[in-house]
Amino acid sequence: MNRYACRACGQSAGNLVLDLGEQPACDYFPASGDPGPDPVYPLQMWLCSSCGLAQLLADPTVPEEPKGTEPAALVAQAADAVARVAQAGLLPARGVVAEYGSPHGGSWLSLLTGRGMVPAADGQRADVVLDCFGLMHAADQHGALAERAARTAPGGVLLLQYHSLSTILRRGQWNALRHGHFAYYSTPALTAMLAEAGFSPVTAWQFDLYGGTVLLAATRDTDGRRQPSQPDAVVGTLLAEEAGVGVRDPSAFAGLQHHVTAHAKALHDWLQAQRSAGSAVVGYGAASRAVALLRQADADRSLLPAVVDASPSKQGLRMPGTDIPVLGPAQLAERRPDAVLLFVPDLMAEVRSSFPEVEAGGGRWVDVETLGS
Ligand SMILES: [Zn+2]
C-alpha cells in the first residue's frame, strides 16, 4: 500500500478509526428496474495523528450530487445563524460576501444580500467568506481551506459551518461517514488547519442541526483584530469539551465502531418484529446516511417495502445496494402505514405537520436513530 498522506497536513501517521466495509456509492440511486448488484467500495475513516483531522481514507466513487429538497430545519437554521452572526457585528453593511456552498444545496446568499451585503465577483476577495458544509466535499483539504483563506479580504472574516465530529462520537452517528464527504471536523482539528492558513478562530455558535453543528468564525492572525489573537470563551469551551469527548483520540472511536453492529442489528430486529406482527412499515428520507445503515441491517423490500422521499428526482429509483424502491409522498396516504421509519431525524417536526394523514390514520413516526441506542 502506498503511504497515505493526510488531506490537510500531509503527514502519514494516523489510525483507521471506523470501517464500514464495502459500501455502494451512496449518492448514486439506480433505477428501480436495475437488478444490480451495485458496485461497492471500501468506506473507512482515518484519524490523523498530526493535525487531528478525521477523514475519508479513500474515495474511488464518482460524485453524483443530486440536490434533494431543502429541509425546513436547514432553512430555519440558516436564518438563525445569519441573525446571530449579524448580532455579533460580523456582517458589515454593504460588505462583499463570497459563498462556498455545498453541492447538496442550502445557500445563505439571499439571507446575506437581504441584509445589504454584495456578492463577490469571481475570484474577488470578500469581507465575509462563508462555507456552509462545502469544505467537507474537497478531497484536498489543505488546498480548499487555503483558497478560502486567500479569498478573505484584509480585516475580513471566514465563517465555516460543520457537523461536529464530537456530535458524531457522542451520538454514535457512524453513518455520517460516506463517500464524497472527505472530512469530519472537530474544532481542535479545524483550529490546527486554520493555523496553517494563518487564521485563528475568534468565536463560534452551536446549533441543534444534525444533533450538533458548529459555525466557527476565524480571522487572519496578521489583522490584529485581537491583541493577541485569542479565541473567546465559546471557542475555548468547545475546544475543551471536544477534547474531552476524545476527538483526537483513536480509542474514543471504538464505541462508534461498536455502534455500527448494534444499530444495524436493532434496525433488523425491529423490522423483523414489525413484519411478524403484521405491521405495515415504510421508510422516509432517501438520504445518503440511510444507505450504509440499510445495508448493514441486511434490509430488503421484504422487510422495508419502500422508502418515501419528497424529492421528485429520486422517485422511480431504488436505494443503492438494496432492492428497496424510492416512492413519492402520495404513498403515505395510500399505504396507511402503521409506522414510518424516519432516516433524517431533523425532518421530524416538518413531516409530522406535512403528512398529518400518517398519525390521523393511526400510524406513528419512528426516529431510526433511537433504535438500539
Ligand atoms: Zn493531518
XYZ file of C-alpha atoms and ligand atoms in Angstrom:
374
model
C 0.000 0.000 0.000
C 1.184 3.478 -0.817
C 1.957 5.820 2.021
C -1.216 7.680 2.914
C -0.895 11.441 3.260
C -3.311 13.425 5.418
C -5.675 15.540 3.299
C -4.880 18.557 5.491
C -1.325 18.369 6.810
C 0.258 15.749 4.527
C 1.596 13.642 7.406
C 1.192 9.878 7.285
C 0.887 8.878 10.948
C -2.672 8.032 11.849
C -5.249 5.364 12.626
C -8.126 3.696 10.905
C -10.925 4.549 13.359
C -14.104 3.418 11.590
C -14.509 0.706 8.980
C -17.879 0.169 7.284
C -16.549 -2.456 4.900
C -17.685 -2.407 1.288
C -20.498 0.030 0.534
C -22.197 1.196 -2.643
C -21.821 4.821 -3.708
C -24.493 6.415 -1.517
C -25.389 9.205 -3.922
C -25.940 7.052 -6.983
C -29.517 5.785 -6.918
C -30.044 3.116 -9.595
C -33.329 2.889 -11.495
C -35.771 0.615 -9.660
C -35.647 -1.826 -12.582
C -31.837 -2.094 -12.371
C -31.254 -5.512 -10.752
C -27.710 -4.728 -9.587
C -25.537 -5.792 -7.955
C -24.299 -2.239 -7.453
C -20.522 -1.775 -7.332
C -19.180 -1.467 -3.802
C -16.143 0.328 -2.428
C -14.339 0.409 0.933
C -15.714 3.046 3.286
C -13.276 3.939 6.064
C -12.482 6.847 8.377
C -8.894 7.705 9.230
C -7.775 9.988 12.049
C -4.577 11.973 11.514
C -2.219 11.804 14.480
C -0.565 15.085 13.493
C -3.362 17.599 12.850
C -6.268 15.537 14.209
C -8.452 15.687 11.101
C -10.843 12.737 10.743
C -11.149 11.953 7.065
C -12.367 9.587 4.389
C -9.440 7.274 3.691
C -10.092 6.671 0.006
C -12.876 7.559 -2.378
C -12.945 5.622 -5.619
C -16.546 6.690 -6.345
C -17.580 9.262 -8.914
C -19.526 12.064 -7.261
C -23.184 12.386 -8.168
C -24.680 15.158 -6.127
C -28.418 15.165 -6.590
C -29.823 18.189 -4.779
C -32.571 16.972 -2.508
C -35.445 19.087 -1.282
C -34.203 21.518 1.321
C -35.438 20.512 4.780
C -37.268 23.245 6.703
C -34.860 22.653 9.599
C -31.932 23.621 7.351
C -33.652 26.782 6.132
C -34.566 27.809 9.690
C -31.031 27.176 10.922
C -29.556 29.336 8.137
C -31.788 32.254 9.126
C -30.926 31.756 12.807
C -27.194 31.560 12.038
C -27.158 34.692 9.882
C -29.058 36.604 12.577
C -26.560 35.516 15.230
C -23.526 36.420 13.106
C -25.082 39.827 12.371
C -25.755 40.304 16.088
C -22.031 39.749 16.703
C -21.251 42.594 14.300
C -19.506 40.392 11.745
C -21.666 41.286 8.718
C -20.581 44.759 7.568
C -23.236 46.806 5.763
C -22.529 46.815 2.016
C -19.668 44.391 2.649
C -18.724 41.878 -0.024
C -19.612 38.230 0.581
C -18.304 35.093 -1.130
C -20.059 31.807 -0.525
C -18.585 28.332 -0.951
C -21.713 26.238 -0.993
C -22.493 22.581 -0.576
C -23.274 20.572 -3.697
C -26.392 19.427 -1.823
C -27.780 22.980 -1.777
C -28.654 25.255 1.123
C -27.268 28.657 0.098
C -27.222 31.508 2.615
C -26.534 34.127 -0.046
C -30.044 35.564 -0.273
C -30.114 35.971 3.513
C -26.854 37.938 3.338
C -27.769 40.084 0.339
C -31.090 40.679 2.107
C -29.034 42.399 4.798
C -27.394 44.641 2.212
C -24.266 42.604 1.502
C -22.958 42.376 -2.042
C -21.997 39.065 -3.704
C -18.322 38.883 -4.700
C -17.359 38.709 -8.354
C -15.457 35.604 -9.484
C -12.197 35.448 -7.551
C -12.823 38.813 -5.857
C -11.747 38.996 -2.224
C -14.594 39.267 0.231
C -15.164 40.768 3.671
C -17.142 37.677 4.581
C -16.205 34.273 3.182
C -18.843 31.716 4.071
C -18.589 27.972 3.806
C -21.676 26.042 4.859
C -20.991 22.279 4.563
C -18.944 22.950 1.412
C -15.383 22.323 2.600
C -16.057 18.685 3.517
C -16.564 17.907 -0.181
C -12.960 18.765 -1.104
C -10.552 15.839 -1.451
C -7.637 18.258 -0.972
C -8.463 19.785 2.393
C -5.274 21.842 2.620
C -5.836 23.409 -0.799
C -9.517 24.080 -0.255
C -9.006 25.849 3.070
C -6.045 27.843 1.666
C -8.291 29.025 -1.177
C -10.993 30.224 1.231
C -8.389 31.919 3.438
C -6.828 33.701 0.442
C -10.281 34.841 -0.640
C -10.804 36.601 2.698
C -10.025 40.331 2.395
C -7.761 42.003 4.978
C -9.827 42.532 8.096
C -12.428 40.077 6.828
C -13.942 37.044 8.469
C -14.035 33.415 7.401
C -17.163 31.543 8.509
C -17.065 27.741 8.471
C -20.055 25.594 9.370
C -19.676 21.868 10.042
C -21.472 18.902 11.542
C -19.256 18.394 14.543
C -17.155 15.241 14.911
C -17.872 15.345 18.636
C -21.589 15.042 17.781
C -20.828 12.007 15.632
C -18.914 10.449 18.542
C -21.347 11.409 21.305
C -24.453 10.323 19.383
C -22.958 7.279 17.662
C -23.671 8.755 14.209
C -21.409 6.286 12.408
C -23.441 6.598 9.211
C -22.363 10.219 8.821
C -19.354 8.572 7.139
C -19.995 8.499 3.412
C -18.214 8.681 0.121
C -17.892 12.245 -1.173
C -17.532 13.664 2.360
C -13.785 13.834 2.783
C -13.505 15.456 6.220
C -15.307 15.239 9.587
C -14.260 18.313 11.558
C -13.621 18.774 15.200
C -12.972 22.296 16.445
C -9.417 21.336 17.558
C -8.580 19.879 14.117
C -10.096 22.800 12.246
C -8.202 25.208 14.503
C -4.962 23.419 13.547
C -5.869 23.634 9.854
C -6.711 27.333 10.189
C -3.363 27.976 11.909
C -1.611 26.573 8.827
C -3.542 29.118 6.753
C -2.600 31.950 9.145
C -6.068 32.184 10.687
C -7.421 31.729 14.206
C -10.943 31.173 15.498
C -12.454 34.189 17.224
C -15.908 32.958 18.122
C -18.414 30.206 17.395
C -22.100 29.382 17.578
C -23.716 25.991 18.127
C -26.913 24.648 16.575
C -29.053 21.542 17.042
C -28.946 20.720 13.324
C -27.835 17.081 12.736
C -27.660 16.704 16.512
C -24.892 19.305 16.859
C -23.495 21.707 14.271
C -20.873 24.409 14.779
C -20.397 27.691 12.943
C -16.857 28.944 13.531
C -15.673 32.497 12.752
C -11.956 32.943 12.068
C -9.813 35.947 11.253
C -6.333 36.388 9.841
C -3.659 36.485 12.530
C -1.930 39.484 10.951
C -5.124 41.541 11.072
C -4.607 42.202 14.755
C -8.326 42.360 15.447
C -7.431 40.983 18.824
C -4.221 41.616 20.768
C -3.072 38.906 20.923
C -5.373 36.895 18.657
C -7.379 34.902 21.189
C -10.495 32.800 20.804
C -13.392 33.856 23.001
C -14.893 31.774 25.797
C -17.282 29.959 23.421
C -14.388 28.646 21.345
C -12.400 27.850 24.476
C -15.283 25.798 25.851
C -15.782 23.994 22.523
C -12.099 23.088 22.335
C -12.118 21.740 25.876
C -15.399 19.842 25.525
C -14.436 18.218 22.243
C -11.029 17.228 23.588
C -12.915 15.639 26.488
C -15.078 13.628 24.075
C -11.828 12.365 22.532
C -11.993 13.835 19.027
C -8.224 13.335 18.645
C -8.060 10.009 20.476
C -8.386 6.885 18.287
C -9.602 4.824 21.256
C -12.597 7.148 21.634
C -13.868 5.866 18.266
C -14.209 2.255 19.460
C -17.756 2.953 20.617
C -18.622 4.276 17.179
C -17.453 1.076 15.505
C -19.357 -0.976 18.065
C -22.489 1.076 17.446
C -22.446 0.068 13.751
C -23.233 -3.533 14.632
C -25.581 -2.692 17.487
C -27.565 -0.157 15.476
C -27.817 -2.367 12.390
C -28.954 -5.330 14.479
C -31.524 -3.199 16.300
C -32.916 -1.992 12.978
C -33.003 -5.503 11.504
C -34.727 -6.914 14.605
C -37.227 -4.054 14.675
C -38.130 -4.525 11.004
C -38.484 -8.261 11.518
C -40.691 -7.770 14.587
C -42.917 -5.344 12.654
C -43.274 -7.835 9.829
C -44.093 -10.683 12.226
C -46.722 -8.513 13.907
C -48.288 -7.761 10.529
C -47.473 -4.075 10.954
C -47.113 -2.066 7.736
C -43.846 -0.087 7.674
C -42.344 2.343 5.188
C -39.193 4.428 5.417
C -38.995 8.183 4.940
C -35.968 10.110 3.625
C -33.828 8.502 0.899
C -30.762 10.164 2.397
C -27.160 9.139 1.909
C -26.909 8.179 5.584
C -29.707 5.617 5.111
C -27.694 3.708 2.521
C -24.986 2.163 4.716
C -27.491 1.639 7.532
C -29.936 -0.375 5.378
C -27.078 -2.408 4.003
C -25.543 -3.130 7.401
C -29.019 -4.146 8.620
C -29.497 -6.558 5.693
C -32.731 -4.779 4.850
C -34.505 -5.622 1.615
C -38.006 -4.905 0.368
C -39.410 -7.914 2.210
C -38.536 -6.076 5.447
C -38.940 -2.491 4.263
C -41.177 -2.337 1.173
C -40.388 1.294 0.274
C -38.631 4.486 1.253
C -40.713 7.607 0.660
C -38.901 10.780 -0.395
C -40.262 14.198 -1.310
C -37.637 14.802 -3.983
C -39.127 14.099 -7.446
C -35.597 13.362 -8.747
C -35.324 10.247 -6.556
C -38.697 8.731 -7.367
C -38.627 5.695 -9.631
C -35.195 4.834 -8.289
C -34.147 2.417 -5.583
C -31.909 2.634 -2.526
C -28.285 1.828 -3.509
C -27.178 -1.669 -2.550
C -30.730 -2.915 -1.901
C -33.930 -3.663 -3.853
C -35.974 -1.127 -1.822
C -37.749 1.325 -4.138
C -37.961 5.084 -3.521
C -41.550 6.293 -3.860
C -43.326 9.636 -3.651
C -45.172 11.028 -0.602
C -48.596 10.028 -2.032
C -47.717 6.530 -0.786
C -48.125 7.697 2.816
C -51.868 8.154 2.311
C -52.200 5.159 0.008
C -50.403 2.575 2.160
C -51.700 3.792 5.535
C -48.525 2.615 7.307
C -48.591 1.660 10.970
C -45.076 3.019 11.310
C -42.935 5.360 9.231
C -39.235 4.932 9.886
C -37.605 8.352 9.624
C -33.997 8.269 8.366
C -33.490 12.046 8.781
C -34.390 12.963 12.380
C -34.103 16.713 11.619
C -37.233 16.318 9.496
C -39.440 15.085 12.363
C -41.385 18.307 13.007
C -41.717 19.031 9.300
C -43.018 15.586 8.256
C -45.458 15.365 11.152
C -47.081 18.607 10.044
C -46.761 17.951 6.281
C -48.267 14.456 6.440
C -50.951 14.544 9.169
C -52.606 11.569 7.443
C -49.991 9.253 8.993
C -50.984 9.922 12.588
C -54.641 10.534 11.693
C -54.661 7.000 10.253
C -53.248 5.567 13.480
C -49.623 5.421 12.293
C -46.560 6.718 14.092
C -43.229 8.226 13.125
C -40.165 6.353 14.389
C -36.735 8.057 14.545
C -34.317 5.441 13.223
C -31.520 6.836 15.422
C -33.451 5.884 18.541
C -33.469 2.189 17.637
C -30.829 0.352 19.616
C -29.482 3.436 21.359
Zn -3.264 15.767 9.280
